[in-house]
Amino acid sequence: MTGIRSLAAVALAAALAAAAIYLHDPPWVGSLTSGLRPRETDAHGATFRWTTGRASFFVPSDATVMTLQLRPGAPLSKTPVTVDVNVDDRRLATIELPDPLHPDPDRWVLTSLPLPRRATSRRFRRVDLRVHRWLDQFHLGVQLGAIELKRP
Amino acid sequence: MTAVGDSDSRRSEHRSLADRAIRAALLHFVAATAALGLVGYAYVYTFLIDAPIHSDGVSYYVYLPAWIGDGDPTFETLARDCCGGFTADPIGIHRWPETKRWLAVHPIGVAILMLPFFLVAHALSWWSNLPRDGFSFYYQYVVGAAGLAYVAAGLALLRQLLLRHFSEAVVLATLVTIAFGTNLFHYAVYDGTFSHAFSFFLIVSLLLLADLWWEAPGWPTSIGLSVVAALIVLVRHPNAMFLAFVPLYGVRRSSDLASNLHRLWQRRGLVTAMIGMTMCGVAPQLAVYKWATTHWIVKSDPDGRFTFASPHLFGTLFSVERGVFFWSPVLLFAVAGLWVARGWARGWVAVTVAVLLANTYLMASWYMWYFGVGYGHRAYVDALGVFGIYLAAFFAWAAERPRVATAVRTVTAALVVLSVLQTMQYWTGVIPGEKTTWDQYRALFLRVR
């Protein structure tokens, strides 16, 4: 009985260790997003997703440059809409979207950002967007278009 | 003589086999129900709906992302950034007009009970480098399973309580009926972040601890009872009325009440300490109200109101739209159990009737007496442990009457199967989420799609 229990304990510990190793760099995170509404298509056929105040997605860790397409929604405040971009919890850039009161709905703001070259053991880096709008009772952020990546 | 002896021995062998099967089923019932719940959970959130933390579940939960995720108990950060795709308002916080501070619609109890699940999700999110925003992948699926875990724990405690007073066969029948013959399974799996699964667990805990406390009032039981009492209030304030089960234990007539008061007076030191501990447990909620509104007690739901002069009693109890006995008709056996209960269960009839009547009047007087979208009347899920006692009392009464027992077994089995089918119909959208009419119900009866 003691032998079986010891074996079970060892098997459980091994399973937990294997799960921990697997979950440290799970292959499926690449397709995960958080804080992004379902995909939409605009009048020009461009696809985009609305962010909320915060949005996260993943990019392959070997990507060297990421180009974001962003545009604000309807004019709601004269305070400029700014988007903080963080990669793996480190600040990469702050993007300001122009003309808060008269945004051009057809114009994307394209920003190319070099990604950190720090070595990582993970397959993906996490990109967090934080949108500053300072509006109560309104949880849409900005429109996020296609994300272009430069990889070696 | 030999033939009679053989027949007796065969009968006794069958009984012994049946007893062993019942014991094994009872032993594994909770684990099997939890496993089935996990299968249902995977099915619902893979194929049917997106996010386990949804609707009212968000407003019960928001304390954890705000307090721990954002480190901002004022909710300002959450209000600005929230919350993984939700549009305005469903996040369940609103600015108090006078102070301009944020106040959540729902109290903090569910969030406290979700805390262990939240911390697991938080640790996993850190480990896997997922966003620690309180609404990403692990939070949704780990916290979303909290309701199922508490329902499983509640069923285990209900089993323990009932086994103290009823036979194993009666307890097994009761557990199966409560778990699958009512909307409990739905509120464990599909809407497991609402308050009802948590209240079910807490009220069953209260009943068991009260039973133990009156038998032998030790400190561990007293502390447990105080913690559970505080959590019951913190999860859903109107459920404070269930605390009456403690002082009114075993009260059948006025002399019993005098006897209980006398015994409470004898234990006054302990009782005072328990009241103090319960008040301490409730204090954080009062502090939240005071900070947000400058009042100790507030109506936290800005739209909520009672219509005490015109309660929807029929609607709450019997209507197709939401009636508890329409959607969980097997609970009528529990009502019958109130009449036929004997012994220990008889001692709780008076308080059960008083609490259920008061609760029904209160719920029927709520402006949204049907409690919005849902399966069956969800507010009664909280009290299913109490119903369980009288269901067991009824089954025990029926078991002593072979003809009645056969009829009760057949009807109960049919009603449990019907409830399971209707749960599936609700999950797959065959039955509407609200305002179901009799014509709709008849047209959709037993239809798979």
XYZ file of C-alpha atoms in Angstrom, chain A residues 23-123:
101
model
C 2.483 25.734 -19.667
C 5.607 27.887 -19.463
C 5.583 28.131 -23.251
C 2.325 26.713 -24.583
C 2.147 26.620 -28.392
C -1.480 27.779 -28.478
C -0.960 31.231 -26.931
C -0.127 32.603 -30.372
C -3.806 32.547 -31.258
C -5.030 34.023 -27.966
C -6.193 37.582 -27.616
C -7.719 39.493 -24.738
C -9.660 42.750 -24.760
C -10.393 42.648 -28.482
C -13.871 42.599 -29.985
C -14.757 40.270 -32.895
C -13.311 41.009 -36.317
C -15.170 43.607 -38.447
C -14.771 44.808 -42.025
C -14.949 48.498 -42.977
C -16.392 50.023 -46.162
C -13.047 49.580 -47.927
C -12.833 45.905 -47.084
C -10.169 46.359 -44.419
C -10.581 44.113 -41.403
C -10.078 45.417 -37.906
C -10.978 44.726 -34.274
C -11.996 47.238 -31.650
C -9.859 47.197 -28.548
C -11.267 47.938 -25.124
C -9.212 50.005 -22.706
C -6.692 47.183 -22.658
C -5.926 44.652 -25.336
C -3.346 41.912 -25.637
C -2.136 39.662 -28.429
C 0.958 37.594 -29.159
C 3.639 37.806 -31.832
C 6.317 35.220 -32.647
C 9.404 35.841 -30.543
C 11.712 35.887 -33.581
C 9.919 38.904 -35.114
C 12.197 41.946 -35.278
C 9.754 44.693 -36.294
C 6.015 45.023 -35.703
C 3.864 47.493 -37.646
C 0.587 48.415 -35.984
C -2.360 49.962 -37.825
C -4.485 52.016 -35.454
C -7.257 54.560 -35.807
C -9.594 56.169 -33.293
C -13.345 55.879 -33.493
C -15.864 58.682 -33.457
C -14.655 62.021 -32.068
C -15.550 62.077 -28.403
C -13.083 64.360 -26.697
C -10.429 66.876 -27.591
C -7.969 65.000 -25.401
C -5.631 63.130 -27.774
C -6.055 59.385 -27.818
C -2.791 57.747 -26.848
C -1.923 54.074 -26.911
C 0.824 52.646 -24.718
C 2.498 49.611 -26.274
C 4.181 47.153 -23.917
C 5.998 43.987 -24.859
C 6.354 41.329 -22.172
C 5.535 43.935 -19.509
C 8.152 46.454 -20.736
C 7.200 49.777 -22.343
C 7.996 49.869 -26.047
C 6.303 53.061 -27.234
C 3.421 55.467 -26.823
C 1.485 56.206 -29.986
C -0.613 59.361 -30.258
C -3.491 59.326 -32.714
C -3.942 62.721 -34.394
C -6.963 65.030 -34.666
C -9.073 63.721 -31.806
C -12.026 65.907 -32.765
C -11.794 65.344 -36.525
C -10.266 61.926 -37.094
C -10.181 60.695 -40.650
C -12.151 57.444 -40.504
C -10.354 56.140 -43.579
C -6.833 56.861 -42.405
C -4.861 54.323 -40.460
C -1.985 55.464 -38.307
C 0.865 53.104 -39.153
C 3.614 52.753 -36.579
C 6.604 50.460 -37.024
C 8.183 49.393 -33.781
C 11.421 47.440 -33.433
C 10.806 44.560 -31.087
C 13.160 43.807 -28.184
C 16.149 41.723 -29.087
C 16.465 40.247 -25.633
C 16.695 36.483 -25.833
C 13.601 34.639 -24.718
C 12.940 30.972 -24.199
C 9.323 31.411 -25.255
C 7.848 31.031 -28.723
